[in-house]
Tab-separated table of C-alpha atoms in Angstrom:
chain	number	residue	atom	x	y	z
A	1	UNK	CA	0.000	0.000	0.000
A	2	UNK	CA	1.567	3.496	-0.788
A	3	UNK	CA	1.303	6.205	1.388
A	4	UNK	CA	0.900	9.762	-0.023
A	5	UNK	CA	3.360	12.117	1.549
A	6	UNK	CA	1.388	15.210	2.982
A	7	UNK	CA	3.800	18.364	3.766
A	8	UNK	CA	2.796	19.393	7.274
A	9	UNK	CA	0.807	22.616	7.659
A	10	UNK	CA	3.010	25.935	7.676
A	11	UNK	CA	2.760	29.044	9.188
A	12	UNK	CA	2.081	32.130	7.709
A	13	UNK	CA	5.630	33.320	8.827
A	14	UNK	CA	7.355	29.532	7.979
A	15	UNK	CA	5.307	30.147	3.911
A	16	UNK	CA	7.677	33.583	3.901
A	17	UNK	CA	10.771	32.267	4.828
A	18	UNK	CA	10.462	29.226	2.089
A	19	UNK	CA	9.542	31.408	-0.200
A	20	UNK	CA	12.614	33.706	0.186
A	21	UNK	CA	14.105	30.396	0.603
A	22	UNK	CA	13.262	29.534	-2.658
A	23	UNK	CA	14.085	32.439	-4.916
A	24	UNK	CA	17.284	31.966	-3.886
A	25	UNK	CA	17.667	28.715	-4.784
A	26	UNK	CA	15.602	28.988	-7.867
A	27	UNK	CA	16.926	32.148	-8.582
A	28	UNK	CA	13.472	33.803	-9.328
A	29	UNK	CA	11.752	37.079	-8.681
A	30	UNK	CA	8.488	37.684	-7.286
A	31	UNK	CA	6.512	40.611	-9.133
A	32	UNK	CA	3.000	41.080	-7.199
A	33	UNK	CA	0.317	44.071	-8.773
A	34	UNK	CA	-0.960	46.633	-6.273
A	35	UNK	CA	-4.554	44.335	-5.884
A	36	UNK	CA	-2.803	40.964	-4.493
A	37	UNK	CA	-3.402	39.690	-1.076
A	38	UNK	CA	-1.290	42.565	1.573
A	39	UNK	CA	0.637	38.977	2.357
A	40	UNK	CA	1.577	38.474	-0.999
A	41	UNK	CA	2.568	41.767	-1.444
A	42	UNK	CA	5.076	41.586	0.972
A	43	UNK	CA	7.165	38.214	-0.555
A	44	UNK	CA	7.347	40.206	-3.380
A	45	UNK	CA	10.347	41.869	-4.976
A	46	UNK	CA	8.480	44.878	-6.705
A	47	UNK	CA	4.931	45.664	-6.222
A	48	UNK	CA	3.406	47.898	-8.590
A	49	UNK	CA	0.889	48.554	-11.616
A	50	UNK	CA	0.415	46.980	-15.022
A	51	UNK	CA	3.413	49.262	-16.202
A	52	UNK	CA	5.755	48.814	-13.530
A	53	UNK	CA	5.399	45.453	-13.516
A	54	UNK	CA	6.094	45.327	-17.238
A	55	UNK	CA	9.098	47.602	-16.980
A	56	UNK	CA	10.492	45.634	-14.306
A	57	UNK	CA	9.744	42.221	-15.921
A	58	UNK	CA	11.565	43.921	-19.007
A	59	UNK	CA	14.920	44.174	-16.980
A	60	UNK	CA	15.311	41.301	-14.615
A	61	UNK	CA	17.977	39.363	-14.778
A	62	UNK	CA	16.449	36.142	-13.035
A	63	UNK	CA	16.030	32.780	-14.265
A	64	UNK	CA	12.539	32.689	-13.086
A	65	UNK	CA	9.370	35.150	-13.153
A	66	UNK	CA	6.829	34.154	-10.373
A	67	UNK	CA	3.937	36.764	-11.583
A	68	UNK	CA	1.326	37.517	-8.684
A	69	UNK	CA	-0.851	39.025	-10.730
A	70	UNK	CA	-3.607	37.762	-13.228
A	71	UNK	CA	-3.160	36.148	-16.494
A	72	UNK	CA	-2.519	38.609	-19.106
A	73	UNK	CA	0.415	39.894	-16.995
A	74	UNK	CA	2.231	36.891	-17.259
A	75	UNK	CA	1.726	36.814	-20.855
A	76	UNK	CA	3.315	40.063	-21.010
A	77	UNK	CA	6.284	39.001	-19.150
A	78	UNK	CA	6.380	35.684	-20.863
A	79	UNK	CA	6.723	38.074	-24.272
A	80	UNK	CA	9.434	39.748	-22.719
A	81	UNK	CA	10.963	37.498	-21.507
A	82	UNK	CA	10.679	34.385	-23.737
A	83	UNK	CA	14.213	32.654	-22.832
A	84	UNK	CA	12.865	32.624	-19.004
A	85	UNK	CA	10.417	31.051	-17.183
A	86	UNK	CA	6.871	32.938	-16.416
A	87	UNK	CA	4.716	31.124	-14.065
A	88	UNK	CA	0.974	31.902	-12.636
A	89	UNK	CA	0.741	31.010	-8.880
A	90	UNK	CA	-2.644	30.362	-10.380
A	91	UNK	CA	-3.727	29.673	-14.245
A	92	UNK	CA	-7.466	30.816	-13.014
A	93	UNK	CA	-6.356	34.150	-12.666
A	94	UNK	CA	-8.058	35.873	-15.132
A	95	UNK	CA	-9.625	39.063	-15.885
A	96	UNK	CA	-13.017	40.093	-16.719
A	97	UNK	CA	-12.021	43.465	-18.039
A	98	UNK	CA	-9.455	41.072	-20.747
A	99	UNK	CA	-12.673	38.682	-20.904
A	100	UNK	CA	-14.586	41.735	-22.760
A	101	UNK	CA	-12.788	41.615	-26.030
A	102	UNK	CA	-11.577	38.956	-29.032
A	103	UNK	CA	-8.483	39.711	-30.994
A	104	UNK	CA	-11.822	39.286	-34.183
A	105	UNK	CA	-12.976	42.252	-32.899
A	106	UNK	CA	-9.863	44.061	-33.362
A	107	UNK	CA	-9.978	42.577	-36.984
A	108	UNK	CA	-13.160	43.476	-37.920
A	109	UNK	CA	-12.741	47.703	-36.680
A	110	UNK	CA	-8.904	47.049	-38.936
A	111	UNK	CA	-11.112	45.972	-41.959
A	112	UNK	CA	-13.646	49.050	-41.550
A	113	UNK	CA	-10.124	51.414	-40.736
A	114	UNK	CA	-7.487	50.517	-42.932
A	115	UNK	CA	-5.900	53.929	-42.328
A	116	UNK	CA	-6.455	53.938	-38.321
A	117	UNK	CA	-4.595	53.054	-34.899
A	118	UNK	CA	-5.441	50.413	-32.399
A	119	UNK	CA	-4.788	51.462	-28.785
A	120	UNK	CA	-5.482	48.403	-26.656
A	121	UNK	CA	-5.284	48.747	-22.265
A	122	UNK	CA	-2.460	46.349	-20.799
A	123	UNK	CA	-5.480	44.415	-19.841
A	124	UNK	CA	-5.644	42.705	-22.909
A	125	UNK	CA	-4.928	39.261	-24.289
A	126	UNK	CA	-1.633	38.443	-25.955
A	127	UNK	CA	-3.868	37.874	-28.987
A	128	UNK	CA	-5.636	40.798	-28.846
A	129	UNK	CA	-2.461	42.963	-27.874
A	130	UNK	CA	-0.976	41.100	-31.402
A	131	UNK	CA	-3.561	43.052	-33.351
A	132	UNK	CA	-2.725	46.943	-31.747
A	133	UNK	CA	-0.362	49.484	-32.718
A	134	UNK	CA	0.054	50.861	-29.154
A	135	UNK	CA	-0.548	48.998	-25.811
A	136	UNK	CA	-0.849	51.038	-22.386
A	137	UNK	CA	-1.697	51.590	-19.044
A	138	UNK	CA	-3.608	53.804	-17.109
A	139	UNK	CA	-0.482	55.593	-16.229
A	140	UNK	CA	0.302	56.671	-19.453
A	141	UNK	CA	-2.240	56.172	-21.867
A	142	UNK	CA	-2.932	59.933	-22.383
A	143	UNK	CA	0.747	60.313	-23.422
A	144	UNK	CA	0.630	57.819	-25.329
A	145	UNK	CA	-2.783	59.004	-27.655
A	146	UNK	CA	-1.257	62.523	-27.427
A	147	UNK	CA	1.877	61.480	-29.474
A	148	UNK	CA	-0.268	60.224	-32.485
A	149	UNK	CA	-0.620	61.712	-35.207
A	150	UNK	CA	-3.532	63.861	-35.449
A	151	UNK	CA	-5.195	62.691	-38.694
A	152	UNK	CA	-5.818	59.136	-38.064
A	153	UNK	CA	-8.957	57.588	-36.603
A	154	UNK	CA	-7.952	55.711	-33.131
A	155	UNK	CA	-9.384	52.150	-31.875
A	156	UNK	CA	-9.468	52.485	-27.886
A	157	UNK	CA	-10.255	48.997	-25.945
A	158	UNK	CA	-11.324	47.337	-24.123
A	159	UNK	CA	-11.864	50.121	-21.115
A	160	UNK	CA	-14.651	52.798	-21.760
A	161	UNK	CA	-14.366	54.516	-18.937
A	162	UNK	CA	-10.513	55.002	-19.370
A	163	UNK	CA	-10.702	55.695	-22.902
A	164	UNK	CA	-13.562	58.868	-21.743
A	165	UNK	CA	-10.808	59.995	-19.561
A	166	UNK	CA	-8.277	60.216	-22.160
A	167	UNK	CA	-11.028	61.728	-24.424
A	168	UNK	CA	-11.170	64.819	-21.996
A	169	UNK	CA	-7.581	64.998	-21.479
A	170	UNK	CA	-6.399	65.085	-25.185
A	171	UNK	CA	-8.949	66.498	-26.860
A	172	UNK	CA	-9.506	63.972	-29.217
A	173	UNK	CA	-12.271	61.593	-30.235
A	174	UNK	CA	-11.964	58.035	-29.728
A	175	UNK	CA	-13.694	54.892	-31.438
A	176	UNK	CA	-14.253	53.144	-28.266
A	177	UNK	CA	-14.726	49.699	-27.226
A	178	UNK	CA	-17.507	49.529	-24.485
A	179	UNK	CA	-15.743	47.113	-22.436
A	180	UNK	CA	-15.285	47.743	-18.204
A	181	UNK	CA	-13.910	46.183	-15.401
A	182	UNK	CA	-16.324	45.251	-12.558
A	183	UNK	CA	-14.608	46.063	-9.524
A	184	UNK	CA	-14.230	49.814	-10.782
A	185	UNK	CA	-17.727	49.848	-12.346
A	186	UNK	CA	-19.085	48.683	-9.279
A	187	UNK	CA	-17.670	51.605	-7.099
A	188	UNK	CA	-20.661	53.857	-7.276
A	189	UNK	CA	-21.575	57.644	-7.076
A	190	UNK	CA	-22.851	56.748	-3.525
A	191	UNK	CA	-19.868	55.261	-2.514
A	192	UNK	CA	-18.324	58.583	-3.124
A	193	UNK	CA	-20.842	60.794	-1.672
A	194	UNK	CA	-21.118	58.854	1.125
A	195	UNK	CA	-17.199	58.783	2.362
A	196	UNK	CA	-16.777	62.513	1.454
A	197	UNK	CA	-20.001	63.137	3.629
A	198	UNK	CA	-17.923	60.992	6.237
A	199	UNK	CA	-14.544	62.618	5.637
A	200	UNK	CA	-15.005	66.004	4.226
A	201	UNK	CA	-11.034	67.004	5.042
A	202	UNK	CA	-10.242	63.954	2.672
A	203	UNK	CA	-8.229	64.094	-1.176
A	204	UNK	CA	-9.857	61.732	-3.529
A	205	UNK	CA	-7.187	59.486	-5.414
A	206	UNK	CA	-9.575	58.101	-8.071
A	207	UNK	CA	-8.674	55.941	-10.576
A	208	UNK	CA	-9.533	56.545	-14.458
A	209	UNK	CA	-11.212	52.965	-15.005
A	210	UNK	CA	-14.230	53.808	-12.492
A	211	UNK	CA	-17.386	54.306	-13.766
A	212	UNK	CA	-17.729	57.270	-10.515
A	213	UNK	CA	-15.351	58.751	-12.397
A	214	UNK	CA	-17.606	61.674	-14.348
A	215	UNK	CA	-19.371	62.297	-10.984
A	216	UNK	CA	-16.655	63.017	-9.217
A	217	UNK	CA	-15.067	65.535	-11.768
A	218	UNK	CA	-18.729	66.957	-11.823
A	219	UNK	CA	-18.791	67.272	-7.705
A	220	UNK	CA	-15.712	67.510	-7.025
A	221	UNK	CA	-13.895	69.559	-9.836
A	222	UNK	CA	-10.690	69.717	-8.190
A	223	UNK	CA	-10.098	66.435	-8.210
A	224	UNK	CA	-7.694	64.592	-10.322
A	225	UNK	CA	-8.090	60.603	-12.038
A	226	UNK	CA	-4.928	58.782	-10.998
A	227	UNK	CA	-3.071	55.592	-12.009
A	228	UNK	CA	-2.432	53.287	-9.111
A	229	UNK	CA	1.092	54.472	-9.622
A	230	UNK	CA	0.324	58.198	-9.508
A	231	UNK	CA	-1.245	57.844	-6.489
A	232	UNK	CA	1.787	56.790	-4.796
A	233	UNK	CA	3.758	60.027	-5.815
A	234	UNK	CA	0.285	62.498	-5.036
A	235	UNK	CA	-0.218	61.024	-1.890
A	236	UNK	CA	3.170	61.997	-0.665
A	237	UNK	CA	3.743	65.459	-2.384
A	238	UNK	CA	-0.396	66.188	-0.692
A	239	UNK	CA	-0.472	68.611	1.940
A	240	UNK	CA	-3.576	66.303	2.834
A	241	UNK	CA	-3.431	64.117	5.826
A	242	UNK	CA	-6.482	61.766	4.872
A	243	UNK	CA	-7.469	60.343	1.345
A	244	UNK	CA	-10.258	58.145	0.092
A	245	UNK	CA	-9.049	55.513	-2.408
A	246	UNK	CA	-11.158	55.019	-5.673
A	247	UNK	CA	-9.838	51.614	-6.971
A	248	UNK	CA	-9.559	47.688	-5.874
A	249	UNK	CA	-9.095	47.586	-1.781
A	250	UNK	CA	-6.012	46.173	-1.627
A	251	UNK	CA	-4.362	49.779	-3.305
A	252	UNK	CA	-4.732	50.460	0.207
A	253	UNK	CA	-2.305	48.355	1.811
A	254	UNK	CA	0.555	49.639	-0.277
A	255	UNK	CA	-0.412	53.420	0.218
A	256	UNK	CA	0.026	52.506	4.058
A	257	UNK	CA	3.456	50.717	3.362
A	258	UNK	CA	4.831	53.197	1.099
A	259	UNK	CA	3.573	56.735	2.578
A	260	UNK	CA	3.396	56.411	6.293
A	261	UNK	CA	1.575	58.727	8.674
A	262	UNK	CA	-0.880	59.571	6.406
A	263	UNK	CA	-4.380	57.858	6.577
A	264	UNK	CA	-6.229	56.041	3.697
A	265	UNK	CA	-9.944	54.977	3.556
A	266	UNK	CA	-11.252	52.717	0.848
A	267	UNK	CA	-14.123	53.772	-0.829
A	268	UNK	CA	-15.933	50.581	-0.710
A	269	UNK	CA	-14.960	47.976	1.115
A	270	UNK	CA	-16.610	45.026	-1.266
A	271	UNK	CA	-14.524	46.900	-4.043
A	272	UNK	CA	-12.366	43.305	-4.316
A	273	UNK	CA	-10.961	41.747	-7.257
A	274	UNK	CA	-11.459	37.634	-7.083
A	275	UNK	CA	-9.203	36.884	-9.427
A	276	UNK	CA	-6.355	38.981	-7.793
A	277	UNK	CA	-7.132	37.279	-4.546
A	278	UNK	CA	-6.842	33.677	-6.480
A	279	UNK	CA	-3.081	34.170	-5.711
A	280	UNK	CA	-2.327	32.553	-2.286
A	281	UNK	CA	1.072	32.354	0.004
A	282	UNK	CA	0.301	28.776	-0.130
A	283	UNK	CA	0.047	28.508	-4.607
A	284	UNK	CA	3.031	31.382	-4.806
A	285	UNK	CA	5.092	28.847	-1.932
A	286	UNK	CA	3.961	25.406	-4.473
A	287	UNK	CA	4.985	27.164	-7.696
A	288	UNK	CA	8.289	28.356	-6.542
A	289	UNK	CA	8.718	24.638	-4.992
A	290	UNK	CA	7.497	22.797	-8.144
A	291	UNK	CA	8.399	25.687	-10.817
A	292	UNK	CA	5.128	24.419	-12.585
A	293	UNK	CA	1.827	26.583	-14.009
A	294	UNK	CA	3.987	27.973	-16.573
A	295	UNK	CA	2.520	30.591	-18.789
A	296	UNK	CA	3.563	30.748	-22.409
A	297	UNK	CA	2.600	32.686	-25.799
A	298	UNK	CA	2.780	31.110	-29.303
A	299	UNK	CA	5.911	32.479	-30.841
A	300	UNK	CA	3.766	34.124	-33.837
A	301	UNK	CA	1.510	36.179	-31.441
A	302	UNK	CA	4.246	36.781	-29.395
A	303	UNK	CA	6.090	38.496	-32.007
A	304	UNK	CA	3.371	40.548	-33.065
A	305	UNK	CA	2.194	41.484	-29.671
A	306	UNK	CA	5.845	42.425	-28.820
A	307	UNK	CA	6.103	45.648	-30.767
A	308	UNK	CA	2.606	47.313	-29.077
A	309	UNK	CA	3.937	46.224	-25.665
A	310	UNK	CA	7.509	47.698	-26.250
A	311	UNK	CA	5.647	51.039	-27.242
A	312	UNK	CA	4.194	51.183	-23.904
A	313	UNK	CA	7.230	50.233	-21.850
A	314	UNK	CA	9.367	53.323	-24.005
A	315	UNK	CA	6.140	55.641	-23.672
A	316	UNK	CA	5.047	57.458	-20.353
């Protein structure tokens, strides 16, 4: 009779020290985005944005890319990266923002637009990232539309809420692709109201994907749209001691890390991503241990998709 081997139960503080433990010895980097678990976060060798993540996945010099993020992201890095190893703590990971559009849709606006651009978000298929002109991010998608030229017709997807805010910061009309993200469509013009009402001292940091977004420029004129990023750097420059955070709750445990002494209240406290919280300690600990749930792109979309994600990296 065999007898399966069970490892015995670890410790939140024994899963951190094996997984330092382990990048060592699999000499591998831990890249977590701003909405993973505040535990995850922590393991993690850079935490940032869609960008950031990108840029830093872009220049690492390890063997091995353990992505805490959500699927698309890893297909990035795997494009970037396609001598390495990308792995997914977890291959469910997805996105339902990504979910929203087909690299066929791309093809069919191309066929009606010979002459125009596509601009696709970061959060984007491989496939349908192989079908843009221009990739980007929240942080710099305005620069990015503003260094276009001026006579051709522009493809924005999957994001419409994004794509309205770079509509009122360039100046420009957009085809847009009326695609959103849930956790920033479900943060309401209530949820706003309500937590100014509650802290009327308090800075918005608000981020462009939100469908509040237009209500809160309306209300509260003053008040700027922010990548996750950009909030970092605002936050500490503000002369403001409290802000309210308009994004995914777990932004909130890296404004706390990064800019002490100031205080942060999440807008809505159900504002949660489920496929950002897919990635455990426990799956991050197994796939460092096993170097398995690896993430590849076919080597003809990856080539393709490579030129709109370089844009963004150079861009912003």
């Amino acid at each position: 009779m065999n007898l399966i081997q069970l490892e015995p139960y670890r410790t939140t503080d024994e899963l951190k020290a094996e997984i330092q433990r382990l990048k060592t010895e699999k000499k591998a980097v831990v890249l977590a985005h701003n909405y993973q678990r505040p535990e995850v976060q922590e393991i993690a060798d850079f935490v940032g944005d869609s960008l950031g993540l990108a840029r830093q996945a872009a220049r690492t010099e390890a063997e091995v890319i353990v992505f805490a993020g959500v699927h698309f992201m890893a297909e990035t890095a795997a494009i970037l990266n396609p001598e390495k190893k990308v792995l997914l703590p977890n291959l469910n990971a997805g996105c339902s923002l990504a979910d929203t559009i087909t690299a066929d849709d791309v093809r069919a606006w191309k066929q009606d637009n010979p002459d125009g651009l596509v601009v696709v978000y970061v959060n984007t298929t491989a496939d349908v990232k192989a079908e843009a002109d221009y990739c980007v991010t929240s942080g710099n998608a305005v620069a990015v539309v503003n260094s276009l030229p001026k006579d051709r017709k522009i493809f924005f997807a999957p994001d419409m809420f994004l794509a309205a805010h770079v509509e009122r910061q360039t100046g420009r009309k957009l085809d847009i692709w009326l695609g959103e993200c849930h956790v920033h469509a479900g943060i309401r013009p209530d949820d706003i109201d309500a937590q100014k009402a509650e802290n009327p001292g308090a800075e918005f940091l608000i981020h462009p994907e939100c469908g509040c977004a237009s209500h809160a420029i309306y209300n509260f004129p003053d008040t700027p749209l922010l990548s996750t990023e950009a909030m970092i750097s605002h936050s500490r420059q503000s002369e403001a001691k409290d802000f309210i955070v308009v994004t995914e709750i777990d932004m909130v445990h890296r404004l706390r890390r990064e800019v002490p002494g100031k205080n942060f209240i999440p807008v809505n406290r159900t504002a949660l991503c489920e496929y950002m919280k897919m990635i455990s300690l426990e799956n991050v600990y197994e796939t460092l241990r096993d170097l398995n749930n690896q993430v590849t792109v076919p080597q003809e979309v990856a080539e393709k998709a490579l030129t709109s994600i370089e844009r963004m990296i150079q861009i912003g």
